[in-house]
């Protein structure tokens, strides 16, 4: 099975376990999309670039404040919630959910997926 198929299967598993999702994306740390469940290619490219920028900014903030390594961040909008997770040193997982979604369940499922994504991205490197 290809890396792309493995990563796509991880995203599909997240969607099956978390019905409040609006979309998900795995991107490289330089902002290039790898796999996704978003509606349009334009949205995919924008979200991948913004997730990488947000993760970079979050890492800089944690370094400046001596807060350790950045693992994840959450952005709460008036209509949606966005969750961004570092997946090792090579990737990013971004999840978009409806406002009021179960944050505890999202984090539980996403943290497990982060481990799986990291293994796939690091395999064969």
CSV table of C-alpha atoms in Angstrom, one decimal:
chain,number,residue,atom,x,y,z
A,1,UNK,CA,0.0,0.0,0.0
A,2,UNK,CA,1.3,3.5,-0.9
A,3,UNK,CA,2.1,6.2,1.7
A,4,UNK,CA,-0.7,8.3,0.2
A,5,UNK,CA,-3.2,5.5,0.6
A,6,UNK,CA,-2.1,4.8,4.2
A,7,UNK,CA,-2.4,8.5,5.1
A,8,UNK,CA,-5.8,8.8,3.3
A,9,UNK,CA,-7.0,5.8,5.3
A,10,UNK,CA,-6.0,7.5,8.6
A,11,UNK,CA,-8.0,10.6,7.6
A,12,UNK,CA,-11.0,8.5,6.7
A,13,UNK,CA,-10.8,6.7,10.1
A,14,UNK,CA,-10.8,10.1,11.8
A,15,UNK,CA,-14.0,11.1,9.9
A,16,UNK,CA,-15.7,7.8,10.8
A,17,UNK,CA,-14.9,8.3,14.5
A,18,UNK,CA,-15.7,12.0,14.6
A,19,UNK,CA,-18.8,12.9,12.7
A,20,UNK,CA,-18.6,16.6,13.5
A,21,UNK,CA,-15.6,17.1,11.2
A,22,UNK,CA,-15.8,19.5,8.3
A,23,UNK,CA,-12.5,18.5,6.8
A,24,UNK,CA,-9.0,17.2,7.5
A,25,UNK,CA,-5.5,17.7,5.9
A,26,UNK,CA,-2.1,16.3,6.2
A,27,UNK,CA,0.6,18.7,5.0
A,28,UNK,CA,4.4,18.9,4.9
A,29,UNK,CA,6.0,21.3,7.3
A,30,UNK,CA,6.8,23.6,4.3
A,31,UNK,CA,3.0,23.9,3.6
A,32,UNK,CA,2.5,21.5,0.8
A,33,UNK,CA,-0.7,19.3,0.9
A,34,UNK,CA,-0.1,15.5,1.1
A,35,UNK,CA,-3.6,14.0,1.8
A,36,UNK,CA,-6.9,15.6,2.6
A,37,UNK,CA,-10.7,15.4,2.8
A,38,UNK,CA,-11.3,19.1,1.9
A,39,UNK,CA,-13.8,20.2,-0.8
A,40,UNK,CA,-11.6,22.0,-3.3
A,41,UNK,CA,-7.9,22.1,-4.4
A,42,UNK,CA,-7.8,25.8,-3.8
A,43,UNK,CA,-8.9,25.3,-0.2
A,44,UNK,CA,-6.4,22.5,0.2
A,45,UNK,CA,-3.4,24.6,-0.8
A,46,UNK,CA,-4.5,27.6,1.3
A,47,UNK,CA,-5.1,25.5,4.4
A,48,UNK,CA,-1.8,23.6,4.0
A,49,UNK,CA,0.1,26.8,3.7
A,50,UNK,CA,-1.7,28.5,6.7
A,51,UNK,CA,-1.4,25.4,8.9
A,52,UNK,CA,2.4,25.3,8.3
A,53,UNK,CA,2.6,29.0,9.0
A,54,UNK,CA,0.6,28.7,12.2
A,55,UNK,CA,2.7,25.7,13.3
A,56,UNK,CA,5.9,27.7,12.7
A,57,UNK,CA,4.6,30.6,14.6
A,58,UNK,CA,3.5,28.4,17.5
A,59,UNK,CA,6.9,26.8,17.6
A,60,UNK,CA,8.5,30.2,17.7
A,61,UNK,CA,6.3,31.3,20.6
A,62,UNK,CA,7.0,28.2,22.6
A,63,UNK,CA,10.7,28.6,22.0
A,64,UNK,CA,10.7,32.3,23.0
A,65,UNK,CA,8.7,31.5,26.2
A,66,UNK,CA,10.8,28.4,27.0
A,67,UNK,CA,7.7,26.3,26.9
A,68,UNK,CA,9.2,23.2,25.4
A,69,UNK,CA,8.2,21.7,22.1
A,70,UNK,CA,5.0,22.6,20.4
A,71,UNK,CA,2.7,19.5,20.0
A,72,UNK,CA,-0.6,21.0,19.0
A,73,UNK,CA,-2.7,24.2,18.9
A,74,UNK,CA,-6.4,25.0,18.7
A,75,UNK,CA,-8.1,27.9,17.0
A,76,UNK,CA,-11.6,28.7,18.0
A,77,UNK,CA,-13.7,30.6,15.5
A,78,UNK,CA,-17.3,31.8,15.9
A,79,UNK,CA,-18.5,29.0,13.6
A,80,UNK,CA,-15.7,26.4,13.6
A,81,UNK,CA,-12.8,25.0,15.5
A,82,UNK,CA,-9.4,24.2,13.9
A,83,UNK,CA,-6.9,21.8,15.4
A,84,UNK,CA,-3.3,21.7,14.3
A,85,UNK,CA,-1.0,18.9,15.4
A,86,UNK,CA,2.7,18.5,14.7
A,87,UNK,CA,3.3,15.0,13.3
A,88,UNK,CA,7.0,14.5,14.0
A,89,UNK,CA,9.4,16.7,12.2
A,90,UNK,CA,8.0,16.2,8.7
A,91,UNK,CA,4.2,16.8,8.8
A,92,UNK,CA,1.2,18.6,10.1
A,93,UNK,CA,-2.3,17.3,10.8
A,94,UNK,CA,-5.1,20.0,10.5
A,95,UNK,CA,-8.7,19.2,11.5
A,96,UNK,CA,-11.7,21.4,11.0
A,97,UNK,CA,-14.8,20.7,13.2
A,98,UNK,CA,-18.1,22.3,13.9
A,99,UNK,CA,-18.4,24.8,16.8
A,100,UNK,CA,-19.3,22.9,19.9
A,101,UNK,CA,-17.7,19.6,18.9
A,102,UNK,CA,-16.3,17.4,21.6
A,103,UNK,CA,-12.8,18.7,22.0
A,104,UNK,CA,-11.7,15.9,24.3
A,105,UNK,CA,-12.7,13.2,21.8
A,106,UNK,CA,-11.1,15.1,18.9
A,107,UNK,CA,-7.9,15.4,20.8
A,108,UNK,CA,-8.0,11.7,21.8
A,109,UNK,CA,-8.6,10.5,18.3
A,110,UNK,CA,-6.2,13.0,16.7
A,111,UNK,CA,-3.3,12.2,19.0
A,112,UNK,CA,-3.6,8.6,18.1
A,113,UNK,CA,-3.7,9.5,14.4
A,114,UNK,CA,-0.6,11.8,14.8
A,115,UNK,CA,1.4,8.7,15.9
A,116,UNK,CA,0.2,6.8,12.9
A,117,UNK,CA,0.9,9.7,10.5
A,118,UNK,CA,4.4,10.1,11.9
A,119,UNK,CA,5.2,6.5,11.4
A,120,UNK,CA,4.0,6.6,7.8
A,121,UNK,CA,5.9,9.8,7.0
A,122,UNK,CA,9.1,8.6,8.6
A,123,UNK,CA,9.0,5.1,6.9
A,124,UNK,CA,11.6,4.7,4.2
A,125,UNK,CA,13.3,8.0,4.9
